[in-house]
Tab-separated table of C-alpha atoms in Angstrom:
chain	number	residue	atom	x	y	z
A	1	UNK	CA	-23.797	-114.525	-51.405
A	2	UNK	CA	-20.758	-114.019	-48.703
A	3	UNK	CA	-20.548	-110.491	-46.968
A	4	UNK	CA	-17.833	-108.109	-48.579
A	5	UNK	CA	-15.037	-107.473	-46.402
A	6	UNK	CA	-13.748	-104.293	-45.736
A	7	UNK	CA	-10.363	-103.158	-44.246
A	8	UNK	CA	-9.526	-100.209	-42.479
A	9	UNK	CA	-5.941	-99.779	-43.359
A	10	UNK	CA	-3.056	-97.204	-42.622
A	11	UNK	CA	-0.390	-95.578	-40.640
A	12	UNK	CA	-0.420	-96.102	-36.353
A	13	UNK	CA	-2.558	-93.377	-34.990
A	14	UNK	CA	-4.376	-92.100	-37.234
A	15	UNK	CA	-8.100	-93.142	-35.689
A	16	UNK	CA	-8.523	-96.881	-37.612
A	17	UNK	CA	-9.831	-97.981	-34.216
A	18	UNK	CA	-11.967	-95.124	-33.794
A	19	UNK	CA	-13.314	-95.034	-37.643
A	20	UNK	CA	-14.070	-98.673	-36.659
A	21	UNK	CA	-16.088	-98.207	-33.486
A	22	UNK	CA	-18.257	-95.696	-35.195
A	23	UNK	CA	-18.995	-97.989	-37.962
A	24	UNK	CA	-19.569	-101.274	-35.624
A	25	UNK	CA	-21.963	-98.962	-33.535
A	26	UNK	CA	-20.214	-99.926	-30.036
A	27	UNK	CA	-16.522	-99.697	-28.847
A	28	UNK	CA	-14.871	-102.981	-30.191
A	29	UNK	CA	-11.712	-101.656	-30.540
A	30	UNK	CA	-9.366	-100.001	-27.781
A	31	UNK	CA	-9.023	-96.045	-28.942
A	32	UNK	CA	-5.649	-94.737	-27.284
A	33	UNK	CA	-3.399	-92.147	-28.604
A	34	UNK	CA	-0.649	-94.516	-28.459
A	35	UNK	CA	0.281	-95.752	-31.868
A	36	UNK	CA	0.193	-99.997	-32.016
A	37	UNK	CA	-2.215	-100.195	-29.617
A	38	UNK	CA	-4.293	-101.994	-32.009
A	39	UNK	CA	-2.305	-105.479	-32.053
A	40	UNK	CA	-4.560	-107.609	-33.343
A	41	UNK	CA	-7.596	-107.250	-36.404
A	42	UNK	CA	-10.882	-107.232	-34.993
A	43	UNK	CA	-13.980	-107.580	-37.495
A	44	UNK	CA	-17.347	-106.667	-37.215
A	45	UNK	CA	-20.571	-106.991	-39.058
A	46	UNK	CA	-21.508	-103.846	-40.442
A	47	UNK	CA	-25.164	-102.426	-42.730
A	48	UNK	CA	-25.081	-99.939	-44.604
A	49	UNK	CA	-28.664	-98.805	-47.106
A	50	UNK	CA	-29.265	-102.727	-46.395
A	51	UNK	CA	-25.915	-104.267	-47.442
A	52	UNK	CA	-24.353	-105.890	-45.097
A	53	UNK	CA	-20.276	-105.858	-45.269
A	54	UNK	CA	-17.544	-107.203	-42.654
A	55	UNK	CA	-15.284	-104.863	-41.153
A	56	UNK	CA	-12.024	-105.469	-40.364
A	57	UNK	CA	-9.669	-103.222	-38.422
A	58	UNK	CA	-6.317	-103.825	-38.700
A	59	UNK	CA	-2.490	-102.791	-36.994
A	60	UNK	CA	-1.263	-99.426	-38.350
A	61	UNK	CA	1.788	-100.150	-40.838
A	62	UNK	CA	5.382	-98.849	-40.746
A	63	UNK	CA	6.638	-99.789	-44.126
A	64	UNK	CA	10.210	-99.772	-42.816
A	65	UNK	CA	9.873	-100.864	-38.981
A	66	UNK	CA	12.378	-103.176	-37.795
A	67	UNK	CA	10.499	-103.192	-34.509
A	68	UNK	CA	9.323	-107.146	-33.951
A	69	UNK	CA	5.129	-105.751	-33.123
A	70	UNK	CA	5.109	-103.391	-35.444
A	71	UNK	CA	6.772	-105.490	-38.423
A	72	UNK	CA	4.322	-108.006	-37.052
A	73	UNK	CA	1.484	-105.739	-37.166
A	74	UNK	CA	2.680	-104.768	-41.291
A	75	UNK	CA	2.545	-108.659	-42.053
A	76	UNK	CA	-1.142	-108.562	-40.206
A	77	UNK	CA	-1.763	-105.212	-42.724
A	78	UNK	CA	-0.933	-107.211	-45.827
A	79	UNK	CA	-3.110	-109.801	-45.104
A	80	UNK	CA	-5.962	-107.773	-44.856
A	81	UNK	CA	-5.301	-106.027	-48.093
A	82	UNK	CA	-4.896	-109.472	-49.706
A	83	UNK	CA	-8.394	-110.680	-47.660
A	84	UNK	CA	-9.910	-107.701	-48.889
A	85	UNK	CA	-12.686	-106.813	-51.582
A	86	UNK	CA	-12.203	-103.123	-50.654
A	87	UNK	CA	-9.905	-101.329	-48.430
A	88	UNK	CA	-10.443	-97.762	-46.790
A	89	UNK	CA	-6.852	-96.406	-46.672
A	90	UNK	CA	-7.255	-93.919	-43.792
A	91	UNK	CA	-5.124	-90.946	-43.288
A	92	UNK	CA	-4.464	-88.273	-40.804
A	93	UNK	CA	-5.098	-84.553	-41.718
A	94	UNK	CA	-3.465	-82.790	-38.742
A	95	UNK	CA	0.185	-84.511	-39.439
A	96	UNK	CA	-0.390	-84.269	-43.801
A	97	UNK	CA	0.841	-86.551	-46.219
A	98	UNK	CA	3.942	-88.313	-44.916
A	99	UNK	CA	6.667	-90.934	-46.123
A	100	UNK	CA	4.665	-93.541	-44.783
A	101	UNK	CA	1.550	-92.592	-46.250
A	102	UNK	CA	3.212	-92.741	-49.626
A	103	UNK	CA	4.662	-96.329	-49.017
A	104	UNK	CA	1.463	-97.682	-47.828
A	105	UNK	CA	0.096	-96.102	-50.890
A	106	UNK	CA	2.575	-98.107	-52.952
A	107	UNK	CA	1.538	-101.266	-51.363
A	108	UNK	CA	-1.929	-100.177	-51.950
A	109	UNK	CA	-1.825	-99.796	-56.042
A	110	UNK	CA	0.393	-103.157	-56.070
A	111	UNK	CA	-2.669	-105.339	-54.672
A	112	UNK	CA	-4.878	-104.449	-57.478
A	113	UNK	CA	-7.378	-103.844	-55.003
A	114	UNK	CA	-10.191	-101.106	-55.009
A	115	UNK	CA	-9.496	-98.134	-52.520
A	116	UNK	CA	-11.142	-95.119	-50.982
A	117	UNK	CA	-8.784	-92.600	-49.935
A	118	UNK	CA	-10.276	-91.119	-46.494
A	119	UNK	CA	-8.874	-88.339	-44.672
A	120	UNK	CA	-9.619	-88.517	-40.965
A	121	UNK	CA	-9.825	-85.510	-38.154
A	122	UNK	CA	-11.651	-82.754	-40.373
A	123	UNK	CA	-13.017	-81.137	-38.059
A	124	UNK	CA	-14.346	-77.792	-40.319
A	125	UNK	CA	-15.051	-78.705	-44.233
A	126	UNK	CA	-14.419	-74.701	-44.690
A	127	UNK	CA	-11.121	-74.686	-42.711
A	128	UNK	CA	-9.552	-77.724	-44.041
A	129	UNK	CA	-10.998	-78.547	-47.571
A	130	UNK	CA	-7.685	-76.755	-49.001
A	131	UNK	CA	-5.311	-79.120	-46.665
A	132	UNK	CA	-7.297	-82.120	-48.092
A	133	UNK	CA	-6.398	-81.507	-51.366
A	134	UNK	CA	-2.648	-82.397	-50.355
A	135	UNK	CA	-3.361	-86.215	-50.180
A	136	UNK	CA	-4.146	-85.791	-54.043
A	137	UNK	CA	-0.484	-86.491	-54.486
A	138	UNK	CA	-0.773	-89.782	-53.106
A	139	UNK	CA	-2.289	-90.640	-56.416
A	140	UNK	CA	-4.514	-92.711	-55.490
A	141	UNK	CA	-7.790	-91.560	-56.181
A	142	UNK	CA	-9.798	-88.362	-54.369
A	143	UNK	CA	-9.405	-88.307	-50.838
A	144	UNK	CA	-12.718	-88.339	-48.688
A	145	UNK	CA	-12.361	-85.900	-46.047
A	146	UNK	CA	-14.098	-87.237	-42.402
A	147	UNK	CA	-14.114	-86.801	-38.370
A	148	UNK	CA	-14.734	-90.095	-37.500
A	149	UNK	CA	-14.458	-88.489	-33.932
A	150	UNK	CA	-17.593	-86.245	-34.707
A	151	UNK	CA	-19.151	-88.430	-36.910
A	152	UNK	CA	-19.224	-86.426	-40.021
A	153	UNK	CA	-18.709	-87.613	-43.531
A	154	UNK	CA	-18.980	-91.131	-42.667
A	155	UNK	CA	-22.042	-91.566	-45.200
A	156	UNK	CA	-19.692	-90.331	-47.769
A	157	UNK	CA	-17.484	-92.308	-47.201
A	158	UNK	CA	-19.465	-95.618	-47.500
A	159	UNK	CA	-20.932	-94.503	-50.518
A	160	UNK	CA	-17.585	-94.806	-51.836
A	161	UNK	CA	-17.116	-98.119	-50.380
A	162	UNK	CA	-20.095	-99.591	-51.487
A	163	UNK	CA	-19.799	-98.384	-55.145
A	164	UNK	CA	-17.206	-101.277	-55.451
A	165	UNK	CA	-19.470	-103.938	-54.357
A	166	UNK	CA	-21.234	-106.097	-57.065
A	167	UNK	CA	-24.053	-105.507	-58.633
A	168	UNK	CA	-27.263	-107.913	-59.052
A	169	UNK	CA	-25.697	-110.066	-62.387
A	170	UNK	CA	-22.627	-110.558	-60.587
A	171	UNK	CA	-24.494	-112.153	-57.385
A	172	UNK	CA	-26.930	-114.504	-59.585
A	173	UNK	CA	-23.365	-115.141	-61.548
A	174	UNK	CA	-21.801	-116.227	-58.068
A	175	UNK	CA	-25.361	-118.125	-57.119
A	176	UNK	CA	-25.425	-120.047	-59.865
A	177	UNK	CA	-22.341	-122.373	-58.543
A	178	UNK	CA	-24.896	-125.139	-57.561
A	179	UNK	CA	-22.050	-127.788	-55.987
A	180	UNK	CA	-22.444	-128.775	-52.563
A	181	UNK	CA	-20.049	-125.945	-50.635
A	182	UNK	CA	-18.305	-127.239	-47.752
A	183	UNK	CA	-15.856	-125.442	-44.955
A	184	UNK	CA	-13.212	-127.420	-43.262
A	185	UNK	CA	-12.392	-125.767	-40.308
A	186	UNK	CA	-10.696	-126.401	-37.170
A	187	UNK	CA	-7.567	-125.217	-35.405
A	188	UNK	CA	-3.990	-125.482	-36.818
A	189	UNK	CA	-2.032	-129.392	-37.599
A	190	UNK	CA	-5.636	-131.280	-36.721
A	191	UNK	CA	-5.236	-132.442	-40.309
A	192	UNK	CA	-7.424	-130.528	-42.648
A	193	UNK	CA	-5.457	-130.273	-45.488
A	194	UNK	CA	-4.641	-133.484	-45.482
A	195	UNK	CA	-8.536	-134.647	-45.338
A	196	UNK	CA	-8.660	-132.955	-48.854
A	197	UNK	CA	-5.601	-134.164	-50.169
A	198	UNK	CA	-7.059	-138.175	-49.478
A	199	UNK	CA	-10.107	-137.531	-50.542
A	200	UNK	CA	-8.606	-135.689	-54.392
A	201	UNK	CA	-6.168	-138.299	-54.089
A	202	UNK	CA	-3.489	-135.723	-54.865
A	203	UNK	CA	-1.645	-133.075	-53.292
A	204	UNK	CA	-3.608	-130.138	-54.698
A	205	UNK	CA	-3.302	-128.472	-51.037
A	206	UNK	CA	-0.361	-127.744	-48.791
A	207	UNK	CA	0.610	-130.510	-45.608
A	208	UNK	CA	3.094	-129.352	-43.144
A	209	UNK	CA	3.389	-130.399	-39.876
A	210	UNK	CA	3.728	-126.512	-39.097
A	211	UNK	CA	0.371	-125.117	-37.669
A	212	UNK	CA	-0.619	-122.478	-39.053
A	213	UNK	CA	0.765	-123.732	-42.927
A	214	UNK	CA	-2.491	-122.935	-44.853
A	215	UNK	CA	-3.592	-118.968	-43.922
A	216	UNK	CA	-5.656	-118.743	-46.877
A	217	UNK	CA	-8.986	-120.723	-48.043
A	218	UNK	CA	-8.668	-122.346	-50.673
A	219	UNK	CA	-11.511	-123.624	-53.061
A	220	UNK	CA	-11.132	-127.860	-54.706
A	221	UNK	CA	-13.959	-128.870	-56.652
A	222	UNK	CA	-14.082	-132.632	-56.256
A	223	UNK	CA	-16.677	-134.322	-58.325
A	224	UNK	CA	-17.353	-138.001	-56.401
A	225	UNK	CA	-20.808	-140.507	-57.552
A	226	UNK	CA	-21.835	-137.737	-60.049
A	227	UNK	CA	-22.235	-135.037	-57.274
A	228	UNK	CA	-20.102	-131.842	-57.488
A	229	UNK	CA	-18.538	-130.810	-54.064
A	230	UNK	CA	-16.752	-127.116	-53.545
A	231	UNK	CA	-14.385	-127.908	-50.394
A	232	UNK	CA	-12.675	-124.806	-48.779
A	233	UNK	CA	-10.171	-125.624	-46.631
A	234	UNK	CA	-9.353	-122.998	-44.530
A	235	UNK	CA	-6.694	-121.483	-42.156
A	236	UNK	CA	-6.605	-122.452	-38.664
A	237	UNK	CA	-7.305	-120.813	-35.256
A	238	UNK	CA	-4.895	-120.967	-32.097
A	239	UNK	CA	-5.919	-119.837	-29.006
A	240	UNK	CA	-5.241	-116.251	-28.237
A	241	UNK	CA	-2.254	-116.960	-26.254
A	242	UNK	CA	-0.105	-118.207	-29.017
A	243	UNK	CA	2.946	-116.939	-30.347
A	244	UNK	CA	1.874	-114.353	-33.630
A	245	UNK	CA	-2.091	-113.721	-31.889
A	246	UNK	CA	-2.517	-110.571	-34.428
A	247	UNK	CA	-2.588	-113.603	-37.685
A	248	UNK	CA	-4.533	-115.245	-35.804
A	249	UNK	CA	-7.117	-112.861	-35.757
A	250	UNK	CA	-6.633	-112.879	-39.715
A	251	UNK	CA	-7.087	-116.454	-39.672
A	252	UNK	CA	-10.092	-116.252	-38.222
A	253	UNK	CA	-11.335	-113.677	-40.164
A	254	UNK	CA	-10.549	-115.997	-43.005
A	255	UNK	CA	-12.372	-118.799	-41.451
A	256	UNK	CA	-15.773	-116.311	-40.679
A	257	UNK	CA	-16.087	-115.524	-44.284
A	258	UNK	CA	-15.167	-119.521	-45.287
A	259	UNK	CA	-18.153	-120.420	-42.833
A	260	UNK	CA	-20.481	-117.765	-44.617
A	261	UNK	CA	-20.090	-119.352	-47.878
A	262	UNK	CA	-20.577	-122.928	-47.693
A	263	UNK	CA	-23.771	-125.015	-46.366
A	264	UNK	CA	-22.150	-127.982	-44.525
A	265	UNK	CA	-18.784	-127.053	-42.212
A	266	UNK	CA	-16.688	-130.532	-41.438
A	267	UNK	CA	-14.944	-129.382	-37.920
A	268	UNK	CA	-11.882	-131.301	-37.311
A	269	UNK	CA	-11.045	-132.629	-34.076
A	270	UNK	CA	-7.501	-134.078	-33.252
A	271	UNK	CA	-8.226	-137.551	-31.623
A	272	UNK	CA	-4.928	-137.135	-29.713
A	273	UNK	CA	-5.921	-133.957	-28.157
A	274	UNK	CA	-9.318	-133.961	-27.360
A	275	UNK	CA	-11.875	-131.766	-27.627
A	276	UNK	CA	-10.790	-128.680	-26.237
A	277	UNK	CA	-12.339	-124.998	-25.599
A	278	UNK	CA	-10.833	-123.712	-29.172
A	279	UNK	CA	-12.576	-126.265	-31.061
A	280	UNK	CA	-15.894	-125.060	-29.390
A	281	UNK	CA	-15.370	-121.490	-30.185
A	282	UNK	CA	-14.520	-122.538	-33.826
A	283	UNK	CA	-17.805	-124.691	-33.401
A	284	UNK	CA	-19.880	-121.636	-32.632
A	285	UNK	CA	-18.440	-119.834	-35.959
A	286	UNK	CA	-20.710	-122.961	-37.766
A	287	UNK	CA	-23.620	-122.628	-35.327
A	288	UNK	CA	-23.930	-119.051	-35.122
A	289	UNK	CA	-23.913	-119.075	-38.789
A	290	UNK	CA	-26.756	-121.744	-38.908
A	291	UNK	CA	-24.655	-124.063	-41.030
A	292	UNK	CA	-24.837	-128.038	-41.258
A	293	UNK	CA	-22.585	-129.755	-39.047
A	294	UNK	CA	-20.087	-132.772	-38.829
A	295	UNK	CA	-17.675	-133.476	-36.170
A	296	UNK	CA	-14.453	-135.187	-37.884
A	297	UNK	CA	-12.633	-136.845	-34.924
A	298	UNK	CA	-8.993	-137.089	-37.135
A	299	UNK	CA	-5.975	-139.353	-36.443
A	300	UNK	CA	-8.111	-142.152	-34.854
A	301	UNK	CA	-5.819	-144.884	-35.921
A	302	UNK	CA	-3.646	-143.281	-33.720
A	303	UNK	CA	-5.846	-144.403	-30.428
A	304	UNK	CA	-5.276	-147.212	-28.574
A	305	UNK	CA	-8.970	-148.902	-28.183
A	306	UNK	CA	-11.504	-150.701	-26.335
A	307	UNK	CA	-15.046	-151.574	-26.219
A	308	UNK	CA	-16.024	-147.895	-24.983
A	309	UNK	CA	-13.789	-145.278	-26.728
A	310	UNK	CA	-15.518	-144.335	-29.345
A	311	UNK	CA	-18.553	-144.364	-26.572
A	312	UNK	CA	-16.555	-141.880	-23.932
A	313	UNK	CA	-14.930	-139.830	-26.678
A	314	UNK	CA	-18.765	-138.885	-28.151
A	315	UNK	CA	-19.738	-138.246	-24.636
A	316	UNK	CA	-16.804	-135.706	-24.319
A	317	UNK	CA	-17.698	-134.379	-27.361
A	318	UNK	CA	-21.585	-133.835	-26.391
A	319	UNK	CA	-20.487	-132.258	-23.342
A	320	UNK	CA	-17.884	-130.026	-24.590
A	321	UNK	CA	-20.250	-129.010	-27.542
A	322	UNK	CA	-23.208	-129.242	-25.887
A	323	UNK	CA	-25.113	-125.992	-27.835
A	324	UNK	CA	-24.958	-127.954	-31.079
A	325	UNK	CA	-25.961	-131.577	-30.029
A	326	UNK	CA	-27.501	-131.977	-33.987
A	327	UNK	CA	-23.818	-132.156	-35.032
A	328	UNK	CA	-23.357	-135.489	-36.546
A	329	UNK	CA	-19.896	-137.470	-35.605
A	330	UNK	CA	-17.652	-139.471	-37.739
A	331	UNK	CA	-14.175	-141.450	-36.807
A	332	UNK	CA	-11.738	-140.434	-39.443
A	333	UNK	CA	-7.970	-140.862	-40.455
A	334	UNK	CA	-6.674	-138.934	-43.187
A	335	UNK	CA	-3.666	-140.928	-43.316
A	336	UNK	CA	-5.242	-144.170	-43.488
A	337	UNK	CA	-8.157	-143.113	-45.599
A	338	UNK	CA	-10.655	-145.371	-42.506
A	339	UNK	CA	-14.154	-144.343	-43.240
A	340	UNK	CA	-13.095	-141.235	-45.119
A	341	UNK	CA	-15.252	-142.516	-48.395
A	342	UNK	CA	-18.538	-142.090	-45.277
A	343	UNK	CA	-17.566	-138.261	-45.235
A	344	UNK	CA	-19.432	-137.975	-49.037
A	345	UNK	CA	-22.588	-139.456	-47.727
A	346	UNK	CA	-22.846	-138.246	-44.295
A	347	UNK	CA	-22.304	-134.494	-46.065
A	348	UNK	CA	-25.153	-135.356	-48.579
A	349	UNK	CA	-27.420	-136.840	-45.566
A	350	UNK	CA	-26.404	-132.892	-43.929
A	351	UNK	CA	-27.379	-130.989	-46.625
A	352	UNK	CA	-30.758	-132.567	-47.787
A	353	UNK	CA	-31.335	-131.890	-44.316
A	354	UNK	CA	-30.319	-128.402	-44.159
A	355	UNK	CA	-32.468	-127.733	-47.089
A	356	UNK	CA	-35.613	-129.933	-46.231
A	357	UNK	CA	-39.190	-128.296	-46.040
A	358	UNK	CA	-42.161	-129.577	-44.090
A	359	UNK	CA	-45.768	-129.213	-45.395
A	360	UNK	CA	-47.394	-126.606	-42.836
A	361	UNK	CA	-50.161	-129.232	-42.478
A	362	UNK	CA	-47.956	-132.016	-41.549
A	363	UNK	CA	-46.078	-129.821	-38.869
A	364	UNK	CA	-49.373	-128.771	-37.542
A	365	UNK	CA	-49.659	-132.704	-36.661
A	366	UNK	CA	-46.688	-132.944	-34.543
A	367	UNK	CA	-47.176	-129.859	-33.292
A	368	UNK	CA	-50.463	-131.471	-31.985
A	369	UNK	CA	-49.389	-134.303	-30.722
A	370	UNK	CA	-47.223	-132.468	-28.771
A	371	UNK	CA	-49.232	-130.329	-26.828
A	372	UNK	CA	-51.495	-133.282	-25.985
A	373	UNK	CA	-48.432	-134.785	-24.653
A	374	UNK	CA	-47.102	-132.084	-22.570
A	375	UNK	CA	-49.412	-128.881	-21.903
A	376	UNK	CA	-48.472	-125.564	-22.426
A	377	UNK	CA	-46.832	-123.380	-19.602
A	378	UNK	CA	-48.532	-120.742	-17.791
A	379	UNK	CA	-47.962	-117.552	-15.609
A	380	UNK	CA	-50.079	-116.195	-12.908
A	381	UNK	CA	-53.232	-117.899	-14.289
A	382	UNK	CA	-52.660	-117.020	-18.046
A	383	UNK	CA	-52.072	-120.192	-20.332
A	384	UNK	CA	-50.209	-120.166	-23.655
A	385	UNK	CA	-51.825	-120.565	-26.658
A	386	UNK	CA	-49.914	-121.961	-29.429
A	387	UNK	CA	-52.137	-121.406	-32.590
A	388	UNK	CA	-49.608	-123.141	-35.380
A	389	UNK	CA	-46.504	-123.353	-37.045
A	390	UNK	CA	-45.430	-122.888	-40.187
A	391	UNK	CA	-41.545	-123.388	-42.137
A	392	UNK	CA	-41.030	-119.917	-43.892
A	393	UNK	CA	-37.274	-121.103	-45.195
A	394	UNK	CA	-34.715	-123.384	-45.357
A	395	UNK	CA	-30.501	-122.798	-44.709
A	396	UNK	CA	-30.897	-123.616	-42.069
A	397	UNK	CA	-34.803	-124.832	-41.491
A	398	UNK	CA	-36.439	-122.189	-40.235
A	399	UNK	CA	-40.036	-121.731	-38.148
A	400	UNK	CA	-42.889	-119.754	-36.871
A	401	UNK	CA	-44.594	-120.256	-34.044
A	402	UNK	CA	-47.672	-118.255	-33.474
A	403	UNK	CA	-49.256	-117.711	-30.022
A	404	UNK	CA	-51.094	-115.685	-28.046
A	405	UNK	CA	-48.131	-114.017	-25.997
A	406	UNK	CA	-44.709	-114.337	-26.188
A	407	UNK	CA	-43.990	-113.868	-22.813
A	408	UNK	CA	-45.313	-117.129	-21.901
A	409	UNK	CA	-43.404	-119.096	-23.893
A	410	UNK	CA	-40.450	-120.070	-21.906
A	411	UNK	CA	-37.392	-120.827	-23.931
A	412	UNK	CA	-37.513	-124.834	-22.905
A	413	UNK	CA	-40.832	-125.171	-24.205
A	414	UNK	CA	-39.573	-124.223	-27.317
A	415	UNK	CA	-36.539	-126.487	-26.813
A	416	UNK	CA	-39.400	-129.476	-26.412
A	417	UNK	CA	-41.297	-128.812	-29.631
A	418	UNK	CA	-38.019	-128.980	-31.427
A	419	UNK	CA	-37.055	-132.101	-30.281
A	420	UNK	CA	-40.563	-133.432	-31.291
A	421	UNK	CA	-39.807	-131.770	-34.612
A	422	UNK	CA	-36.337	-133.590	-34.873
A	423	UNK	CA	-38.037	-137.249	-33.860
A	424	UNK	CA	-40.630	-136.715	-36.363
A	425	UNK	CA	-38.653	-135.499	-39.032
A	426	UNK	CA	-34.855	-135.965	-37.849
A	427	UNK	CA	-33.273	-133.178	-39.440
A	428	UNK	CA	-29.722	-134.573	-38.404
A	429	UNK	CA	-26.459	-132.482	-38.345
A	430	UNK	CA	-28.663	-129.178	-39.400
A	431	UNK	CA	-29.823	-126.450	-36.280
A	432	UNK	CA	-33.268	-125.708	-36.622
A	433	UNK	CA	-34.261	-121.851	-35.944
A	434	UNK	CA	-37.636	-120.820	-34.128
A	435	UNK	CA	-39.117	-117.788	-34.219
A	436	UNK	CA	-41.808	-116.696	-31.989
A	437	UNK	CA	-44.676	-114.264	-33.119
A	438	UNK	CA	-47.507	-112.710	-31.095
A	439	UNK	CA	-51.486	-113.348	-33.089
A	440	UNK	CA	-54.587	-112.251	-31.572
A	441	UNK	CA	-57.700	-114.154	-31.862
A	442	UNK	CA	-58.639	-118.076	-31.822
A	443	UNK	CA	-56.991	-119.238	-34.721
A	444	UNK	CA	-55.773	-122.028	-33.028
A	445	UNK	CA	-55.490	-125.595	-34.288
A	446	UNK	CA	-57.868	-127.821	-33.734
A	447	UNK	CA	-58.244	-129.761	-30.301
A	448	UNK	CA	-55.379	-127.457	-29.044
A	449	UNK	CA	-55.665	-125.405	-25.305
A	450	UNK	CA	-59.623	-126.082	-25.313
């Protein structure tokens, strides 16, 4: 099931940043006194009693600004309320309930959305519990006094937060979806939307030649050979030095939780561009994630060709990308509809991979073979053992490797077992995850380190 995102929300100056920090566990976000100095959202993972939620800290609002930032920084605000499952409307005890806390209260009750009225900077519960009971005239629910400063009341608070989070029935509800799920991402005008719109054959999606058209992800179930296929198109990402940088940071907040909820992510390259630096960062959103992978290069009838394009523009690609070399490569054009139809199979040919499982026994074979063919390291006169290896799960294909000290086994040595893995088994457009345990004695398979 996809994390629940939280936003911090509220007047400038009233400690969202620091509120934040505390709950990310390091300093994300700058902390002045200066209100705007948080421009842009940042996000953050965040557990709580072993739920895991993402943070988002957001601009403080002035509901009647005319100031270009700061009317900026409202627009960035709204979006996180309408990106939102819950929002922690954060207020300041030492200035009291003001104008603006009332209008961002308004906006609050208009979104429908569940929120937890917190009252930052009590310092002394038996000081200023009687000033807390002021912000009951926001009418918005009771206020949750805090110090995010000293740390106190946070636990409360997130007891609050997480009493809005679904239960058990309404995960196995949201599980039970059993289409193939599928992220297009990439940055702005590369032509996602329009990938969608060919393959539907209608225009359920908006196309504009505008970057930055579609800022929220949209869900189109497309049913093609009998197979049911969730496609979420998403919002593109600019590089930070764009005009607008704080909705790009919503954007990309957008495109985190896209990436969380689908199994295969289509990244879309524009063939007149290149691949550039964004699209890698917007890669690693998919790899970090341990999603399936395939590189649509977009607008190819658009390239003037020879015998070795298609050759040097991989080789770009390999290099550019070169943490995720799994990711499989197709030669697109939305507006033509070439080799479009290939997108359905090569995301099938993704996903069985993604999922696959490999008999222990059967890895234990490879695994074998390959220290026969190249020997284990060793350090000062202590050899690696590798005893065996075993798949505990799948999303992305996932392995344990036990041996006699982890120390010893250097990070290319693990880098050569998975590419015997991968020949043996292929496992295309999928990363493959290894994790290295530590078992004393000789349980070691047969023939191996003797």
């Amino acid at each position: 099931m996809r994390k629940q995102i939280v936003a911090v929300v509220g007047r400038p100056n009233v400690g969202k940043s620091t509120l934040f920090n505390v709950l990310a566990g390091k300093r994300i976000s700058i902390v002045e006194d200066t209100p705007g100095v948080t421009r842009d959202r940042i996000y953050a993972d965040v557990e709580w009693l072993g739920r895991v939620f993402t943070l988002i800290d957001t601009g403080g609002i002035e509901p009647d600004s005319k100031d270009v930032i700061l009317s900026q920084m409202r627009e960035q605000a709204q979006m996180a309320i309408d990106t939102a499952d819950v929002i922690i409307f954060l207020c300041d005890l030492k200035q009291g309930v003001t104008d603006a806390d009332a209008q961002v209260a308004d906006m609050l009750r208009r979104s429908g959305k569940p929120v937890v009225l917190t009252v930052n900077k009590v310092d002394s519960y038996k000081r200023d519990s009687l000033d807390v009971y002021e912000f009951y005239n926001l009418g918005i629910g009771d206020p949750v006094p805090i110090s995010a400063a000293n740390m106190q009341g946070i636990g409360d608070m997130l007891e609050a937060v997480a009493e809005h989070f679904p239960d058990e029935k309404e995960i196995r509800e949201e599980e039970e979806d059993d289409s193939i799920k599928v992220a297009v991402i990439g940055k702005p005008n590369v032509g996602k939307s329009s990938i969608i719109n060919r393959l539907i054959g209608e225009n359920r999606l908006i196309v504009s030649d505008v970057a930055g058209t579609t800022r929220d992800a949209i869900d189109t179930k497309i049913i093609h050979a009998g197979q049911e296929y969730t496609f979420i198109d998403t919002a593109g990402i600019r590089r930070h030095n764009k005009i607008k940088e704080n909705l790009e940071q919503y954007m990309l907040v957008r495109t985190v939780t896209a990436v969380e909820r689908a199994s295969v992510c289509v990244l879309v390259i524009n063939a007149e561009e290149g691949v550039t630096e964004q699209d890698a960062k917007i890669a690693g959103i998919a790899h970090d994630n341990g999603k399936a992978v395939i590189i649509a290069v977009n607008k190819w009838d658009l390239i003037e060709k020879d015998n070795h394009t298609v050759g040097k523009f991989t080789e770009k690609i390999r290099q550019t990308l070169a943490f995720m070399p799994y990711a499989e490569i197709l030669f697109i054009s939305a507006q033509t509809g070439q080799r479009l139809v290939k997108l359905y199979d090569m995301i099938d040919a993704v996903y069985q991979n993604h999922s696959m499982r490999v008999a222990t026994g059967v890895l234990n074979e490879i695994l074998m073979q390959a220290l026969v063919m190249q020997q284990p390291p060793s350090d000062r006169g202590r050899v690696l053992k590798v005893y065996y290896m075993t798949q505990v799960s799948v999303c992305p294909p996932t392995f344990v490797i036990f041996v006699n000290d982890k120390k010893l086994m250097h990070f290319s040595y693990t880098r050569y077992i998975e590419n015997q893995v991968r020949a043996a088994f292929g496992f295309a457009g999928t990363p493959l995850r290894f994790i290295i345990r530590e078992r004393k004695g000789d349980n070691s398979i047969k023939g191996n380190n003797k």
